[in-house]
PDB file of C-alpha atoms and ligand atoms in Angstrom:
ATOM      1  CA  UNK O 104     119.544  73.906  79.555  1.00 37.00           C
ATOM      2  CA  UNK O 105     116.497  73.736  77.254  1.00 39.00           C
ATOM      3  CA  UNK O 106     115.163  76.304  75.262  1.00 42.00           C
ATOM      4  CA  UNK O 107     112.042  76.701  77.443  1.00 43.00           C
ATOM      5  CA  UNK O 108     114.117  77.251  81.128  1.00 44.00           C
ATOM      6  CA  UNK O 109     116.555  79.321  78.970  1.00 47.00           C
ATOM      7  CA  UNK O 110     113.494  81.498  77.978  1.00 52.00           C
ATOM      8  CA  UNK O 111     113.008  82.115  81.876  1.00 57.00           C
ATOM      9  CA  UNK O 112     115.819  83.859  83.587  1.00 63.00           C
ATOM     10  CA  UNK O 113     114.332  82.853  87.310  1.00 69.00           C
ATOM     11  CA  UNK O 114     115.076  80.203  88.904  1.00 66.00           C
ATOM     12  CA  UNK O 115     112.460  77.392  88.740  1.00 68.00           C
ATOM     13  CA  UNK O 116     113.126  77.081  92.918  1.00 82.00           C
ATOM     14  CA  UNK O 117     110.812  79.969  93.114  1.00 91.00           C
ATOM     15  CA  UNK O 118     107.116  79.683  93.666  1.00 94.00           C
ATOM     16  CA  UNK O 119     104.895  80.900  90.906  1.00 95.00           C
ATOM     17  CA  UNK O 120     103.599  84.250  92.709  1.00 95.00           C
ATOM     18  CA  UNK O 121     107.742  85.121  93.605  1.00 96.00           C
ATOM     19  CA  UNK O 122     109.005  84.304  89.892  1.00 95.00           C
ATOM     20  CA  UNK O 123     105.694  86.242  88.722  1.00 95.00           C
ATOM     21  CA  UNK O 124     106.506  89.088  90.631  1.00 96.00           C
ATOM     22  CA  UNK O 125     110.437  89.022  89.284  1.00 96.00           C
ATOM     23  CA  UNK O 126     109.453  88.532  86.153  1.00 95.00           C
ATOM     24  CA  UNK O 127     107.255  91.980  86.341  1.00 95.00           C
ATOM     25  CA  UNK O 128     110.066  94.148  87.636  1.00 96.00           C
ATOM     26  CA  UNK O 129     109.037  94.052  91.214  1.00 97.00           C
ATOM     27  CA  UNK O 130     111.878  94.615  93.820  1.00 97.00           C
ATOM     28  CA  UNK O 131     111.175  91.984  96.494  1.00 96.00           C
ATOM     29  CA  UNK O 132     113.386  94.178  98.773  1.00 96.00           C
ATOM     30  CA  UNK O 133     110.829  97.374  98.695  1.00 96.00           C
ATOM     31  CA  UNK O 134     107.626  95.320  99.290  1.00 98.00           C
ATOM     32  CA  UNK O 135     104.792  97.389 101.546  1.00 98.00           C
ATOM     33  CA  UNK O 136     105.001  95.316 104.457  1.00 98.00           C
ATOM     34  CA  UNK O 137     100.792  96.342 105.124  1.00 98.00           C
ATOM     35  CA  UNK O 138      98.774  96.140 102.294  1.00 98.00           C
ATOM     36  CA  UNK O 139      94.819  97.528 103.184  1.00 98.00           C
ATOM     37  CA  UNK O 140      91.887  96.379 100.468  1.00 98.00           C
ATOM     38  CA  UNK O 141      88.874  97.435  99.912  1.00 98.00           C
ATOM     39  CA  UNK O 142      87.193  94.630  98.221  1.00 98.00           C
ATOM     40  CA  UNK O 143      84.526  96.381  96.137  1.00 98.00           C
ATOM     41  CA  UNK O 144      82.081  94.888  93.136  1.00 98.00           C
ATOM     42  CA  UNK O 145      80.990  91.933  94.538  1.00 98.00           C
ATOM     43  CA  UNK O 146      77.363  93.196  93.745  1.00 97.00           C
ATOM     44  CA  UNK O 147      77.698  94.086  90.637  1.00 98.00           C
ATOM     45  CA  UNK O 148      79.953  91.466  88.903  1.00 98.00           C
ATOM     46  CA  UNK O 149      76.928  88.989  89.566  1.00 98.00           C
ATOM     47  CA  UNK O 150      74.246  91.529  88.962  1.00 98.00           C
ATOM     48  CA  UNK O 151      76.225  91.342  85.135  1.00 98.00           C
ATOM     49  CA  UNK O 152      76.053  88.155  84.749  1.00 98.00           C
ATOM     50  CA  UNK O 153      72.394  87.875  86.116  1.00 98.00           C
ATOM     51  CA  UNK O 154      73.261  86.200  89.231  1.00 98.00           C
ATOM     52  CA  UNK O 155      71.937  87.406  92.673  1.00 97.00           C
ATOM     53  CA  UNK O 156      74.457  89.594  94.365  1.00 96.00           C
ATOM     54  CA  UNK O 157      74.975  86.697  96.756  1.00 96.00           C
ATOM     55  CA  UNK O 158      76.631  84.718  94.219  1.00 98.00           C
ATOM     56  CA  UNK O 159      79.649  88.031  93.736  1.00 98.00           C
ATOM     57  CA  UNK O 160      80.165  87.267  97.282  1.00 98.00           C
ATOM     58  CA  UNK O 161      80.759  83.756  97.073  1.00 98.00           C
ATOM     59  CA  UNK O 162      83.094  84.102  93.817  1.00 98.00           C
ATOM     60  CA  UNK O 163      84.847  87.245  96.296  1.00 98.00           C
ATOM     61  CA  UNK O 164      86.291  84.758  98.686  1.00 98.00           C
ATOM     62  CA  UNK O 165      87.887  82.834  95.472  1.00 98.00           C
ATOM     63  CA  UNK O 166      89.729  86.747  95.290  1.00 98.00           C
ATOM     64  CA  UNK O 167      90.425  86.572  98.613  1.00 98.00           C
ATOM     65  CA  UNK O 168      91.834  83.129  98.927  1.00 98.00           C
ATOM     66  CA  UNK O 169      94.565  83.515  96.242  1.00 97.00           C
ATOM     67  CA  UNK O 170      95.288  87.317  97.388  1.00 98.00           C
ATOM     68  CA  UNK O 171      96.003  85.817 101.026  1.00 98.00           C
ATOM     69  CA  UNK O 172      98.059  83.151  98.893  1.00 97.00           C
ATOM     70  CA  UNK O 173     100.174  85.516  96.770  1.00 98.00           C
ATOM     71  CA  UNK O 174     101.019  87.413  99.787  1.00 98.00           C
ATOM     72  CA  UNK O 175     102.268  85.102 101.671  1.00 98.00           C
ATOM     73  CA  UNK O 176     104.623  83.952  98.978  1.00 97.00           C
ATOM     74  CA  UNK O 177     105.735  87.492  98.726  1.00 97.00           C
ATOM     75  CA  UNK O 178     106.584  88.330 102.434  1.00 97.00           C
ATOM     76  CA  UNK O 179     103.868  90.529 102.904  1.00 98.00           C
ATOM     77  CA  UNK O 180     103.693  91.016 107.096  1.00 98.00           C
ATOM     78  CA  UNK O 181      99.997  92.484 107.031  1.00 98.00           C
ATOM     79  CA  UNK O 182      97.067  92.358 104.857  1.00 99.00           C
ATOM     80  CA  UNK O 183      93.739  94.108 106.263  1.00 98.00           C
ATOM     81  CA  UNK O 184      90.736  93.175 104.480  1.00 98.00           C
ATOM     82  CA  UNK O 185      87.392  95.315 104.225  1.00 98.00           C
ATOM     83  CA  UNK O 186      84.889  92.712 104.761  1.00 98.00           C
ATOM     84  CA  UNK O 187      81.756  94.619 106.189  1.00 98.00           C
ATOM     85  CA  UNK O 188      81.268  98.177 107.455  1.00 98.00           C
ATOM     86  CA  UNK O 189      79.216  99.532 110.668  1.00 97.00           C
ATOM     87  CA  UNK O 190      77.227 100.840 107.747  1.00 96.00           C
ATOM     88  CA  UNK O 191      76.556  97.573 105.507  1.00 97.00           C
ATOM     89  CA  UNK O 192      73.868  96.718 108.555  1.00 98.00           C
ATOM     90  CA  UNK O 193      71.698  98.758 106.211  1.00 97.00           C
ATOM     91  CA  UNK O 194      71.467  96.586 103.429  1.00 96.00           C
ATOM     92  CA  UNK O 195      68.800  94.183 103.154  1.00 96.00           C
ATOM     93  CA  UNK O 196      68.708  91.329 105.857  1.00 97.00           C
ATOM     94  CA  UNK O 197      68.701  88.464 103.325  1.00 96.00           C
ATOM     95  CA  UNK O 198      72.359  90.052 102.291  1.00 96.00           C
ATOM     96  CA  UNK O 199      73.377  90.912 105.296  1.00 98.00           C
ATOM     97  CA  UNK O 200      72.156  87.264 107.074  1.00 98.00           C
ATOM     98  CA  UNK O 201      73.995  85.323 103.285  1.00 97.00           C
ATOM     99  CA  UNK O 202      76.862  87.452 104.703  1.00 98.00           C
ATOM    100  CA  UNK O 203      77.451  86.973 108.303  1.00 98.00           C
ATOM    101  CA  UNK O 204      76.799  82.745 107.192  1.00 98.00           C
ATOM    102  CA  UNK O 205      79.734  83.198 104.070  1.00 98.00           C
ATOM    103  CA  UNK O 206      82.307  84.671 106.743  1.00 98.00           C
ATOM    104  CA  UNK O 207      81.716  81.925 109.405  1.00 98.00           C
ATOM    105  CA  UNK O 208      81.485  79.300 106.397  1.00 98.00           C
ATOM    106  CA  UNK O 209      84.855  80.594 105.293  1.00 98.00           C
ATOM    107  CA  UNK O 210      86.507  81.244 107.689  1.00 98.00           C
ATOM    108  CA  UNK O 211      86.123  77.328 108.788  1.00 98.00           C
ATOM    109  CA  UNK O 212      87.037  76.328 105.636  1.00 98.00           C
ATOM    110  CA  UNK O 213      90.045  78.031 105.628  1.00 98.00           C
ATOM    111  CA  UNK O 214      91.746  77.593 108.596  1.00 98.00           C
ATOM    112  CA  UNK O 215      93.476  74.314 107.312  1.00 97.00           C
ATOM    113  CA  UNK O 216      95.394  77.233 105.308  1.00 97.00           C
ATOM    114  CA  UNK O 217      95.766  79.531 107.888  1.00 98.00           C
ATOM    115  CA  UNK O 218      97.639  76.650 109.400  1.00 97.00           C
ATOM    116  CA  UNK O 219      99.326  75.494 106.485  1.00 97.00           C
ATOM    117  CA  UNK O 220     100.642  79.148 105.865  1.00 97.00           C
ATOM    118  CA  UNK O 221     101.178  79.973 109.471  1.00 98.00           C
ATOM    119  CA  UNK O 222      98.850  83.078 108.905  1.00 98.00           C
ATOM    120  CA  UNK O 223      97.222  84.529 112.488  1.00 98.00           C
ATOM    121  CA  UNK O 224      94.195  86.436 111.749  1.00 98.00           C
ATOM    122  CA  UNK O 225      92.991  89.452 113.879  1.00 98.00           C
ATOM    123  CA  UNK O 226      89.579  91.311 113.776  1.00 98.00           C
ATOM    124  CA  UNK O 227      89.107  95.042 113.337  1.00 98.00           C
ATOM    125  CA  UNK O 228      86.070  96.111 114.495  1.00 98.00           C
ATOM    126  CA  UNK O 229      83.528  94.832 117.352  1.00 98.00           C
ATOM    127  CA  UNK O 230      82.762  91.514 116.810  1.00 98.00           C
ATOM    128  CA  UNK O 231      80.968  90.925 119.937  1.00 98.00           C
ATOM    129  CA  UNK O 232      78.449  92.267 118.497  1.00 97.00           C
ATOM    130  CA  UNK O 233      77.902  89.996 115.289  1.00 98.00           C
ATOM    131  CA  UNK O 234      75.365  87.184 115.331  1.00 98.00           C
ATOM    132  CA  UNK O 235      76.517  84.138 117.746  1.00 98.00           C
ATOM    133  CA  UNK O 236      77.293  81.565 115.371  1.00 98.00           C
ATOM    134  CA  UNK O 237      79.698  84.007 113.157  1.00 98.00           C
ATOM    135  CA  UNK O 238      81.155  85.762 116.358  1.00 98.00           C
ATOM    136  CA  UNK O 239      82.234  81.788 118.140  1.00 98.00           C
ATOM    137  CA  UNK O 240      83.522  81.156 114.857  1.00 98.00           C
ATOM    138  CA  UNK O 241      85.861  84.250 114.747  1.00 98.00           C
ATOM    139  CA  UNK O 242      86.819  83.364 118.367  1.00 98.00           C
ATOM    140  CA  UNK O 243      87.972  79.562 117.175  1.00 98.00           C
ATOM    141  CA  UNK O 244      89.627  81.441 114.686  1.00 98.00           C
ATOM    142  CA  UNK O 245      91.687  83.629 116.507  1.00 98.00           C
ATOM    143  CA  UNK O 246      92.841  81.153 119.353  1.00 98.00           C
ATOM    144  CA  UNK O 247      93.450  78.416 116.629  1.00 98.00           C
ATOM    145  CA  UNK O 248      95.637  80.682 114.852  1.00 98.00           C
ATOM    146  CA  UNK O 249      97.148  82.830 118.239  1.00 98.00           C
ATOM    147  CA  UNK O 250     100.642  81.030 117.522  1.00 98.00           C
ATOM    148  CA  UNK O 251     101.091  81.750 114.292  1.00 98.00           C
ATOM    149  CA  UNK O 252     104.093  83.814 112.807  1.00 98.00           C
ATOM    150  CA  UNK O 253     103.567  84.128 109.536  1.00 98.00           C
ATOM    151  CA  UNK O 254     101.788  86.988 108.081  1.00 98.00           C
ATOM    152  CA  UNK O 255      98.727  88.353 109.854  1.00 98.00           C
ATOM    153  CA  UNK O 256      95.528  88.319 108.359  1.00 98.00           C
ATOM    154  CA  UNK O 257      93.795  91.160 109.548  1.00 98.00           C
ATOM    155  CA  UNK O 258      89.254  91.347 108.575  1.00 98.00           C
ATOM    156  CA  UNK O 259      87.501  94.622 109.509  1.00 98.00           C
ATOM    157  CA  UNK O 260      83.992  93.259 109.934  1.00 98.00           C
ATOM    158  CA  UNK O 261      81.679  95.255 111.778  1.00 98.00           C
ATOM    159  CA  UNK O 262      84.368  98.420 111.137  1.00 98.00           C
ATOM    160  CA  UNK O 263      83.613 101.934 110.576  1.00 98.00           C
ATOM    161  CA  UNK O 264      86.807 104.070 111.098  1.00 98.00           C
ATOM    162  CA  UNK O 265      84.789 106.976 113.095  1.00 98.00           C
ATOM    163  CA  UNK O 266      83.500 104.396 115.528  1.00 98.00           C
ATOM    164  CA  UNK O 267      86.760 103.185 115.969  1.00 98.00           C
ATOM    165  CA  UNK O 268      88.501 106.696 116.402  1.00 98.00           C
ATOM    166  CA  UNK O 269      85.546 107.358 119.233  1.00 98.00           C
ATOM    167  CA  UNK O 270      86.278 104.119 120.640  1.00 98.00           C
ATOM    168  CA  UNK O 271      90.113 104.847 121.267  1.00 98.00           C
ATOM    169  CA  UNK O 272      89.248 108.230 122.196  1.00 98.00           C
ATOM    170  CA  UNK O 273      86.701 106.855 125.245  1.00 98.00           C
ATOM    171  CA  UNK O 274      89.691 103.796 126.008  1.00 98.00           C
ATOM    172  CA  UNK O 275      91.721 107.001 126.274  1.00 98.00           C
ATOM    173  CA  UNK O 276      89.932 109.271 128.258  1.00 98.00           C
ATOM    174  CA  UNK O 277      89.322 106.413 130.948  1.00 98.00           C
ATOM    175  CA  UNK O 278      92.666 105.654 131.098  1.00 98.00           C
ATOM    176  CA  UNK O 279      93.853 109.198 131.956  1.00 98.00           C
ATOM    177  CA  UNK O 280      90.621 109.278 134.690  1.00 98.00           C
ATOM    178  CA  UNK O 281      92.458 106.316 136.207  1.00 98.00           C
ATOM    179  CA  UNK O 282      95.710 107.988 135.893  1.00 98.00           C
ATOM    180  CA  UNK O 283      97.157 105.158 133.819  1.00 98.00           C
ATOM    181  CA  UNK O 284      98.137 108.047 131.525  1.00 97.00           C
ATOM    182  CA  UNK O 285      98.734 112.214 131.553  1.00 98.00           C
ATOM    183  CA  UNK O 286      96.770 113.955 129.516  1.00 98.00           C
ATOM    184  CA  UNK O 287     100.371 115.623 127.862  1.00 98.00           C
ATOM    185  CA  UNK O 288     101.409 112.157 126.915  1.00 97.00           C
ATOM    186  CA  UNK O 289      98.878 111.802 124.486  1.00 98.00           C
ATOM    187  CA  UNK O 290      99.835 112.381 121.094  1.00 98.00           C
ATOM    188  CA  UNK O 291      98.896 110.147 117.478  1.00 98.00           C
ATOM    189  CA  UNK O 292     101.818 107.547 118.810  1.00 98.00           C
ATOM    190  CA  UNK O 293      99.865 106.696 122.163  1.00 98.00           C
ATOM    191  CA  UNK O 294      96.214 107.205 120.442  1.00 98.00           C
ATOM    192  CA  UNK O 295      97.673 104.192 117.468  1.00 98.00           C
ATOM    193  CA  UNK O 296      97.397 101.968 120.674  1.00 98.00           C
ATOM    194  CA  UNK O 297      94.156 102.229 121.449  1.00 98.00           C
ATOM    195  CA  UNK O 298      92.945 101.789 117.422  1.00 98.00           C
ATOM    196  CA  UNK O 299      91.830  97.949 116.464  1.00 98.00           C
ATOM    197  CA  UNK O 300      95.417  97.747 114.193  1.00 98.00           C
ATOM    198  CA  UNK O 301      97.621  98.679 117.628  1.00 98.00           C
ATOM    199  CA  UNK O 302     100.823  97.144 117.423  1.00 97.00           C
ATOM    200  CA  UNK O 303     100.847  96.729 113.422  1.00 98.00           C
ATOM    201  CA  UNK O 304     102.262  99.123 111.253  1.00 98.00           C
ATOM    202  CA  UNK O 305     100.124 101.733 109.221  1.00 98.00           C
ATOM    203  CA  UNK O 306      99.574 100.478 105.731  1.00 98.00           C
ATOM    204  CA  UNK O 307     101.646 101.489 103.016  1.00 98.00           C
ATOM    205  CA  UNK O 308      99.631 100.697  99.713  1.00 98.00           C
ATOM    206  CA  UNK O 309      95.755 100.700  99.664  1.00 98.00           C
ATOM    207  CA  UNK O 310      94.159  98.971  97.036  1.00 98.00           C
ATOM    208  CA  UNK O 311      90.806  99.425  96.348  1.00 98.00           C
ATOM    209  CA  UNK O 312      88.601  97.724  93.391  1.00 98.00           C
ATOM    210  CA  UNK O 313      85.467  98.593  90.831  1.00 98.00           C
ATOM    211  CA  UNK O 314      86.387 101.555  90.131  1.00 97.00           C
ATOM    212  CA  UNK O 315      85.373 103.794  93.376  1.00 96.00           C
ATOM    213  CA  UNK O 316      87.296 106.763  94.577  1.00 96.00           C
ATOM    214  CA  UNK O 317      86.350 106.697  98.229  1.00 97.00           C
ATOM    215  CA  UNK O 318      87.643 105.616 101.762  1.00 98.00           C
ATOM    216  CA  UNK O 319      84.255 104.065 103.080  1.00 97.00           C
ATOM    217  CA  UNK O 320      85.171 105.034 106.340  1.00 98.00           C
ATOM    218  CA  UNK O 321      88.188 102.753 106.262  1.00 98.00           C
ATOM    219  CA  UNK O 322      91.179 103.227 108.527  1.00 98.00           C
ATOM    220  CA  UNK O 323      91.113 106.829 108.355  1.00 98.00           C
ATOM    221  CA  UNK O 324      93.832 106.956 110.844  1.00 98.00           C
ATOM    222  CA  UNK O 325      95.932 104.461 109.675  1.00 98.00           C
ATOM    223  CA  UNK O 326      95.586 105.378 106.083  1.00 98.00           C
ATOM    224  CA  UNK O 327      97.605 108.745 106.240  1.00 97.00           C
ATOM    225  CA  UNK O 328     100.244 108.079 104.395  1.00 96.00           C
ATOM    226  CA  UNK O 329      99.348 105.394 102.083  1.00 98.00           C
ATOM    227  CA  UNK O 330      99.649 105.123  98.210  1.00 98.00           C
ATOM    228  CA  UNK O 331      96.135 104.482  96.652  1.00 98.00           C
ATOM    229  CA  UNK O 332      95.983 102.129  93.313  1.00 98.00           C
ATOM    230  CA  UNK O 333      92.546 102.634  92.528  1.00 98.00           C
ATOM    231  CA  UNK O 334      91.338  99.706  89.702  1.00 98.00           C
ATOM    232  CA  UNK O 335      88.270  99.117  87.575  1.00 98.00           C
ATOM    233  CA  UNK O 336      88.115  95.229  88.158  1.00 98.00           C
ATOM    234  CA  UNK O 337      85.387  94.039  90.268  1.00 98.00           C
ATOM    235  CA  UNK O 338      86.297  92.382  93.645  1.00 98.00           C
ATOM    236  CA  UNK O 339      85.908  88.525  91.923  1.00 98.00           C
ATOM    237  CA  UNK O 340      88.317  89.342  89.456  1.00 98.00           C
ATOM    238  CA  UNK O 341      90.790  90.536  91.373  1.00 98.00           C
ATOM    239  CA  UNK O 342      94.052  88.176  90.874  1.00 98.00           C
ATOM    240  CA  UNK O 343      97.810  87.772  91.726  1.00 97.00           C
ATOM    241  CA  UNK O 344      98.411  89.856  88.189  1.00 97.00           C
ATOM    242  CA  UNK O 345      96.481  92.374  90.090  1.00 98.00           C
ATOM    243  CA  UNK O 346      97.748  92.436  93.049  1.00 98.00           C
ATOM    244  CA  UNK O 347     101.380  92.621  91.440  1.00 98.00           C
ATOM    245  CA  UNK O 348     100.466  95.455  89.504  1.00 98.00           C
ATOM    246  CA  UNK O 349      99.539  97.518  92.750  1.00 98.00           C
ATOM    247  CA  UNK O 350     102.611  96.463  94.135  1.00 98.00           C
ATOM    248  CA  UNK O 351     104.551  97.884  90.997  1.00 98.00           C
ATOM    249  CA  UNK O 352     102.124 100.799  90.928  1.00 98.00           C
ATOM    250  CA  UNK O 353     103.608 101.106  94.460  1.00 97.00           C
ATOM    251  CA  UNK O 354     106.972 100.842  93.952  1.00 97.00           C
ATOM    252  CA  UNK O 355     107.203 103.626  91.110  1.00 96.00           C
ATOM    253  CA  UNK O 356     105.584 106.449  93.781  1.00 95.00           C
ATOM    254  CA  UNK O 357     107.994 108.764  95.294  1.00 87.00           C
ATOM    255  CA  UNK O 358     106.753 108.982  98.995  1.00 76.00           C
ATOM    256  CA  UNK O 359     107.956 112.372 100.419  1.00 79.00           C
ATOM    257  CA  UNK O 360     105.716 112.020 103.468  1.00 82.00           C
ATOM    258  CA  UNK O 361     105.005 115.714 103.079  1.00 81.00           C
ATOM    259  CA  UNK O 362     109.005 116.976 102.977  1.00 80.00           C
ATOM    260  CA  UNK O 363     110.848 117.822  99.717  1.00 72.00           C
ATOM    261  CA  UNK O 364     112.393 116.074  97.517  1.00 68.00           C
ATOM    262  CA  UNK O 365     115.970 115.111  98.817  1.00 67.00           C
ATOM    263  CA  UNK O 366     118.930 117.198  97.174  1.00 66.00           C
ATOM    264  CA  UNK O 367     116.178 119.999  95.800  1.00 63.00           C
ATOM    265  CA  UNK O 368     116.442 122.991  98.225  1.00 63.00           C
ATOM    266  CA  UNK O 369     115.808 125.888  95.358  1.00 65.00           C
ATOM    267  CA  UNK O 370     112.043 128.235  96.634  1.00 59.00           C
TER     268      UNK O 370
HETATM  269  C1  LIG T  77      81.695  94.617  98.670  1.00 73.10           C
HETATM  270  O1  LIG T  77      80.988  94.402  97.464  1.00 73.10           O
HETATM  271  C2  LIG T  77      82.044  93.354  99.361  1.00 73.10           C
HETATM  272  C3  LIG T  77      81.508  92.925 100.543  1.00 73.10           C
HETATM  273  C4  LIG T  77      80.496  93.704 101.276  1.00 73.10           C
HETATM  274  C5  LIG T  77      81.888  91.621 101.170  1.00 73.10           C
HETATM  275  C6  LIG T  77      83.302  91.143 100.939  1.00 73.10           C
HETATM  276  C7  LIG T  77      83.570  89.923 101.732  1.00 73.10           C
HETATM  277  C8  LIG T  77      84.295  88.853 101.305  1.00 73.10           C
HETATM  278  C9  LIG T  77      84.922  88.789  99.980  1.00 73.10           C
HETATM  279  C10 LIG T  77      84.515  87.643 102.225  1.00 73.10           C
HETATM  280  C11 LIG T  77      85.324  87.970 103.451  1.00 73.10           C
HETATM  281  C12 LIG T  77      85.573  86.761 104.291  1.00 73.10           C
HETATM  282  C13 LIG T  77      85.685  86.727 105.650  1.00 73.10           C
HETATM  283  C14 LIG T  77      85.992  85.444 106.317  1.00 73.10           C
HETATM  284  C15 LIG T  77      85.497  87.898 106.523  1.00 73.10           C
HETATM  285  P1  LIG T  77      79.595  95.144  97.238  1.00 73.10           P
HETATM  286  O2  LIG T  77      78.496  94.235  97.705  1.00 73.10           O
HETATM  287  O3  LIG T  77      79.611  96.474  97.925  1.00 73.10           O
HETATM  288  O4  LIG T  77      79.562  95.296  95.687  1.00 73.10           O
HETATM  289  P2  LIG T  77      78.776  96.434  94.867  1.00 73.10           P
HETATM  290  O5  LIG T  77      79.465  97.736  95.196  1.00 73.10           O
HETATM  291  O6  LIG T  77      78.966  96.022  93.431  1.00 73.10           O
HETATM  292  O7  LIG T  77      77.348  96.401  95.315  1.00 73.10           O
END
């Protein structure tokens, strides 16, 4: 063995993001199998470096590309992506139009990795309701991908928590007027069905970037429990080094899920 392998103690087997992680300290068995982002400083990384705020978006899908990337190599099960709010229909149509092109454009260009990676994607939020072009896109999207069992990909676009709380809450009303339900079987197990993340697992780590301290109306249900990491990098910069420091962040909390501490029974 030469004196550059015997400076690594992993093996060289390994892809990069795994050995990365090992060599950090992560425990690969006490990954979060959800992680939720909130992708935040697009804006202003270009605005400081005098580029139109179009260009932070463009560099954000770099961000995005290599986070889907690393967590596939980890294992991760779900990643849920914050990729436009009910509420980002109020920004300016130029943005919002540069948007709604970037998501079809990537999406497109990505599927070859989707595929590669067996990654299925799923939408939170209405998409019916996005422009044509964008919503036909999602659509090839999620039938090209339907098989996949590899991690799943989920983008909120078009999302807003509270519209999606009302939404289950309507789904569940009609269903107990039709008497597909009784009104005592509802409690937050049966209402998780009827939220856009049914049948996936709440997230256990959020991470959200640029320095905000806020929830932006972002799975508000789902996000009970979670442990925040809360970083100053701007979406763009956002990198497997990151991401594994969120996960170690993560794996140092003490999640008590509002009981005591086991073994400490002293008032
Ligand atoms: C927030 O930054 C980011 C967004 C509104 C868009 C993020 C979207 C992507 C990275 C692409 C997602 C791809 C698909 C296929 C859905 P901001 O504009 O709020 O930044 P600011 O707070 O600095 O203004």
């Amino acid at each position: 063995m030469g004196p550059a392998s015997a400076s690594r103690p992993f093996s060289n087997t390994l892809n990069p993001q795994t050995r990365l992680a090992l060599e950090r300290g992560i425990d690969l068995k006490n990954l979060p199998h959800h992680i939720a982002l909130i992708m935040d400083g697009n804006g202003r990384w270009a605005q400081e470096r005098g580029l139109p705020r179009v260009a932070g978006h463009k560099a954000g899908v770099d961000a995005l590309r290599e986070t889907i990337t690393t967590c596939v190599r980890l294992g991760i099960e779900y990643l849920s992506a914050y990729a436009f709010s009910t509420e980002n229909w109020g920004r300016p149509q130029e943005e919002v139009d540069y948007l709604m092109h970037l998501f079809a454009k990537t999406l497109i260009a990505e599927l070859p990795l989707f595929k590669q990676e067996n990654v299925r994607i799923a939408f939170l939020g209405d998409i019916e309701a996005l422009p044509q072009k964008t919503r036909d896109i999602f659509h090839k999207g999620l039938s090209e991908t339907s098989s996949h069992t590899g991690m799943v990909l989920a983008l909120a676009v078009n999302y807003g928590a509270r519209a999606e709380i009302a939404r289950a809450a309507r789904l569940i009303a009609q269903a107990t007027a039709d008497k597909k339900i009784r009104t005592d079987e509802i409690d937050a197990h049966l209402f998780s069905h009827y939220l856009y993340t049914a049948g996936m697992p709440d997230p256990e780590l959020l991470i959200r970037t640029s320095g905000e301290m806020r929830l932006s109306n972002f799975l508000l249900f789902q996000l009970a429990y979670a442990e925040l990491f809360l970083c100053d990098t701007y979406w763009p910069d956002f990198s497997c080094e990151t991401l594994l420091d969120a996960i170690f962040s993560f794996q140092g909390r003490h999640r008590r899920f509002g009981k005591i501490e086991e073994g400490v029974h002293e008032c």
